[in-house]
Short mmCIF file of C-alpha atoms and ligand atoms in Angstrom, two decimals:
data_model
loop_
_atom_site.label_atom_id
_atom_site.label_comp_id
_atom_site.label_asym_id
_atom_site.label_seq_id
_atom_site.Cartn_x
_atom_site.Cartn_y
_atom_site.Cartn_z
CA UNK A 27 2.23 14.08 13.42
CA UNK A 28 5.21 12.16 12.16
CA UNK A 29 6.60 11.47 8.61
CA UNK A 30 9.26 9.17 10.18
CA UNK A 31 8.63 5.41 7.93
CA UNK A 32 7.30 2.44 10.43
CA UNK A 33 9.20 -0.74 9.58
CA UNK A 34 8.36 -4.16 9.70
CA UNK A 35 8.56 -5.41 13.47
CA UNK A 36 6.37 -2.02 14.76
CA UNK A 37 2.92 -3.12 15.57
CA UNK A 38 1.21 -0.39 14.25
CA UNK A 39 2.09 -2.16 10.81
CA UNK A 40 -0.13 -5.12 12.60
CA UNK A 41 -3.26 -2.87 13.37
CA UNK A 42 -6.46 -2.95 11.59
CA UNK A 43 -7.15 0.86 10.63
CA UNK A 44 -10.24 2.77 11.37
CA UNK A 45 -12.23 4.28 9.45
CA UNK A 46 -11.87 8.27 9.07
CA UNK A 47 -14.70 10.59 10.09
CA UNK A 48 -13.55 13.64 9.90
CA UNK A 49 -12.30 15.21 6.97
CA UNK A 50 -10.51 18.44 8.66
CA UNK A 51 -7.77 19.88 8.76
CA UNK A 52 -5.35 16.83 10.56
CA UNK A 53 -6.72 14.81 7.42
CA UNK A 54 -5.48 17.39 5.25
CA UNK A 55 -1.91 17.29 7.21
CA UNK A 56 -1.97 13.57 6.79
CA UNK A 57 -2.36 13.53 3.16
CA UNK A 58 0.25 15.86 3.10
CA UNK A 59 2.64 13.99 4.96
CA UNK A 60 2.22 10.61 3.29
CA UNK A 61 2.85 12.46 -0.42
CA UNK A 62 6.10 13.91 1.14
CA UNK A 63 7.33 10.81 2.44
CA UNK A 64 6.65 9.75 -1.29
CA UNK A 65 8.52 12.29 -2.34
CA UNK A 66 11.47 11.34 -0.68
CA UNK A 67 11.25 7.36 -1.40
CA UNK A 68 10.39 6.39 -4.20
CA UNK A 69 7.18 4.47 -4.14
CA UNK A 70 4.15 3.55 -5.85
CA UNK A 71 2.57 4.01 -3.05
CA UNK A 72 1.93 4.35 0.66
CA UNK A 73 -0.41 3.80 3.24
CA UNK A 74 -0.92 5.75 6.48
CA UNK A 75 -0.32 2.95 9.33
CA UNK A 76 3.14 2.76 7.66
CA UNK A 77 3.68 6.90 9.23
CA UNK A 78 2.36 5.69 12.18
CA UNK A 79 -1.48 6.53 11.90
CA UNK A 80 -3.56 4.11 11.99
CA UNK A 81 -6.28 5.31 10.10
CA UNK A 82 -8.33 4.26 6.43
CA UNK A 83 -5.96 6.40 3.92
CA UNK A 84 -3.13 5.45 1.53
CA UNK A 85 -2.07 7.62 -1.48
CA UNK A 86 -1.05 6.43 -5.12
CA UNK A 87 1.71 8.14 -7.07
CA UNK A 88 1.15 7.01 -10.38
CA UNK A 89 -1.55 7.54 -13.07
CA UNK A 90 -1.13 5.51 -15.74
CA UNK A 91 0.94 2.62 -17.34
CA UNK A 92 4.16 3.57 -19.51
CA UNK A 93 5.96 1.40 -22.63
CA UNK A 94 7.07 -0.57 -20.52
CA UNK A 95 4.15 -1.71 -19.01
CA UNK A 96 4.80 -0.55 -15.12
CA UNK A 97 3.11 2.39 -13.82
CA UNK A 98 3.81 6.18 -15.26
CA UNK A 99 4.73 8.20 -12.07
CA UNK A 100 2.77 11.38 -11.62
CA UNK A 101 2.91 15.11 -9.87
CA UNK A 102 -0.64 14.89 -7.95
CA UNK A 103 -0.60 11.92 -6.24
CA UNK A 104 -3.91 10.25 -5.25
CA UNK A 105 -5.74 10.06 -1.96
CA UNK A 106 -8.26 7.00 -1.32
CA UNK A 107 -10.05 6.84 2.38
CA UNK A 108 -12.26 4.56 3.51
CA UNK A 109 -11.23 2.57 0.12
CA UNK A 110 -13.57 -0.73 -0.41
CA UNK A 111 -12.12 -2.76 -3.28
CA UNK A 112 -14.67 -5.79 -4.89
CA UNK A 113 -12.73 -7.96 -7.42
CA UNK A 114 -13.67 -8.06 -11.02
CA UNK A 115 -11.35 -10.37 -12.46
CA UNK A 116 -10.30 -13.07 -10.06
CA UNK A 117 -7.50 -14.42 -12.26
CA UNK A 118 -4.64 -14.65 -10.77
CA UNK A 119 -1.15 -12.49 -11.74
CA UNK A 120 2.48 -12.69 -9.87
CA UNK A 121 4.68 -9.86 -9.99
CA UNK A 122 7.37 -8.84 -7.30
CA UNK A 123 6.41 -6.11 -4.73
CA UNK A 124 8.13 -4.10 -2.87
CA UNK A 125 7.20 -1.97 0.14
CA UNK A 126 8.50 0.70 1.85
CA UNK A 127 8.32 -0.39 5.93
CA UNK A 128 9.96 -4.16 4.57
CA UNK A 129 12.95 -2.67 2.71
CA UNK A 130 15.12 -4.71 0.41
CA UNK A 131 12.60 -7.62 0.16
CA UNK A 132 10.87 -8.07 -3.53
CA UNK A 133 8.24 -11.27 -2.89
CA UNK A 134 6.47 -12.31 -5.78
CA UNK A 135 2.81 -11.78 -5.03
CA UNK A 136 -0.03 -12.85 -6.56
CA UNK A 137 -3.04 -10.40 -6.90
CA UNK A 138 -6.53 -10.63 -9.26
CA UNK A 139 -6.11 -8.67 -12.35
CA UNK A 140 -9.14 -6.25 -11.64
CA UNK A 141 -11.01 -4.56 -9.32
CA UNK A 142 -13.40 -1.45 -8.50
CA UNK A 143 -12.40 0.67 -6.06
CA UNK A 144 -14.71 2.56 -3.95
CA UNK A 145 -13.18 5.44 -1.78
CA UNK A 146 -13.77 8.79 -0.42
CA UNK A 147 -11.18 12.09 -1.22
CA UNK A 148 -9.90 14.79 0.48
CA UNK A 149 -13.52 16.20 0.91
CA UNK A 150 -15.08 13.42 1.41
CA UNK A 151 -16.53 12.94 -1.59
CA UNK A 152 -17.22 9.15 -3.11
CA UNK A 153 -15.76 8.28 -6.30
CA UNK A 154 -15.66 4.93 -8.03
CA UNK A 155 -12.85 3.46 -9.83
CA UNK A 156 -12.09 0.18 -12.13
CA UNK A 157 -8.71 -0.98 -13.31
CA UNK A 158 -6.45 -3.84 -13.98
CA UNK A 159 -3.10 -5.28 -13.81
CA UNK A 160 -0.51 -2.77 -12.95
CA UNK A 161 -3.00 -0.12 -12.05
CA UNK A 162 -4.81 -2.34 -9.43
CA UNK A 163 -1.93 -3.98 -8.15
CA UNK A 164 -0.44 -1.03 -5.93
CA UNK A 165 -4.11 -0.12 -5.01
CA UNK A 166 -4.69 -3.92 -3.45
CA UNK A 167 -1.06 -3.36 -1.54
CA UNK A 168 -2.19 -0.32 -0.08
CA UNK A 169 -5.80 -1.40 0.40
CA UNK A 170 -3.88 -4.73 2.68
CA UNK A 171 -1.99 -2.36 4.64
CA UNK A 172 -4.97 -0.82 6.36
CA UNK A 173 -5.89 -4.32 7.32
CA UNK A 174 -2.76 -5.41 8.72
CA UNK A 175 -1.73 -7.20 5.70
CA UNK A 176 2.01 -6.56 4.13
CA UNK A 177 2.87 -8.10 1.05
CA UNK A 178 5.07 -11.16 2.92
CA UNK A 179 1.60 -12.87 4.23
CA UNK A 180 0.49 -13.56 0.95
CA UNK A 181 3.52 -15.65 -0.51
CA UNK A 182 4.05 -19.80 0.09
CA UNK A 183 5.79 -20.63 4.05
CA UNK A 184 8.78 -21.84 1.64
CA UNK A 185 9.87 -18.71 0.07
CA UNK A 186 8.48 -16.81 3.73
CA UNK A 187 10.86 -18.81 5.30
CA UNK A 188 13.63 -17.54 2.56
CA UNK A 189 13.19 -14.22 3.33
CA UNK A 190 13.52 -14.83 7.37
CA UNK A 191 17.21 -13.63 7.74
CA UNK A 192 16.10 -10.19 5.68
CA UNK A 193 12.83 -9.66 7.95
CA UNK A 194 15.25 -10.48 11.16
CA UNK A 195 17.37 -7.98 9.89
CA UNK A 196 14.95 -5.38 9.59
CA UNK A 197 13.45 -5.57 12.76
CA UNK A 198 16.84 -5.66 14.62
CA UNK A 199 18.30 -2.33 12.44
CA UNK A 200 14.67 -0.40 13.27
CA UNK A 201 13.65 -1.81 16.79
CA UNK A 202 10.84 0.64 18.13
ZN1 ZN B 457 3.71 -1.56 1.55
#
């Protein structure tokens, strides 16, 4: 299994995931990998397409909101598979983004203020979750990536069309 980052331009960031069903040991190495890829670049976040599996997991490396109002990075980073997210709150927020497989690009992305999560762990188990603002917002990012979504579909064609030379550049510098 590989830890190596997929970047924008590899497919596999283009796939929609499927669902896990078993919760053995290649899970386990999985969950593994994606919190020591986290580890290593700093995130928020990360889903498990963007290692190159395309399968219903992304972790979360935060657990709470600081001061400052962004999210409070913790040691135990949490796993969500098979995560299905209903919105609460449909208001609207922006914020910037970033993402680890579209480096260097910061859209500002607009995402409802709260949701319930839904989502099985490690074991298997189903837990329910609701939260808001900057504890939702990573959760939706991850949540797209397992659809195929990045964080660049969901911003005007204008400002898409801003960011063109950066995406170009990205694919060229990590062609698969
Ligand atoms: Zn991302």
């Amino acid at each position: 299994m590989s830890k190596e980052l997929c970047y924008y331009g590899n497919p596999i960031l283009r796939t929609r995931c499927k669902e896990v069903t078993d919760f053995g040991g290649e899970l386990k190495q999985l969950v593994q990998d994606l919190i020591d890829v986290t580890n290593t670049h700093s995130s928020y976040g990360i889903a498990a397409p963007q290692v190159g599996v395309p399968l219903r997991v992304f972790v979360v490396t935060y657990d709470s909101i600081s001061d400052d109002g962004y999210p409070n990075g913790t040691a135990n980073p949490k796993v969500y598979i098979n995560p299905k997210i209903t919105v609460l709150d449909d208001k609207l927020w922006l914020h910037s983004e970033g993402c680890l497989s579209v480096p260097g690009v910061y859209p500002e992305v607009e995402r409802p203020w709260k949701i319930r999560i839904e989502a099985q762990d490690i074991d298997g188990k189903t837990f329910v979750e609701e939260h808001e603002g900057w504890m939702a917002r990573p959760l939706l990012h991850e949540n797209d990536h397992l659809n195929g979504v990045l964080h660049i579909d969901r911003i005007s064609k204008r400002e898409r069309k801003e960011l063109d030379p950066a995406l170009k550049r990205i694919k060229k510098k990590h062609r698969q």
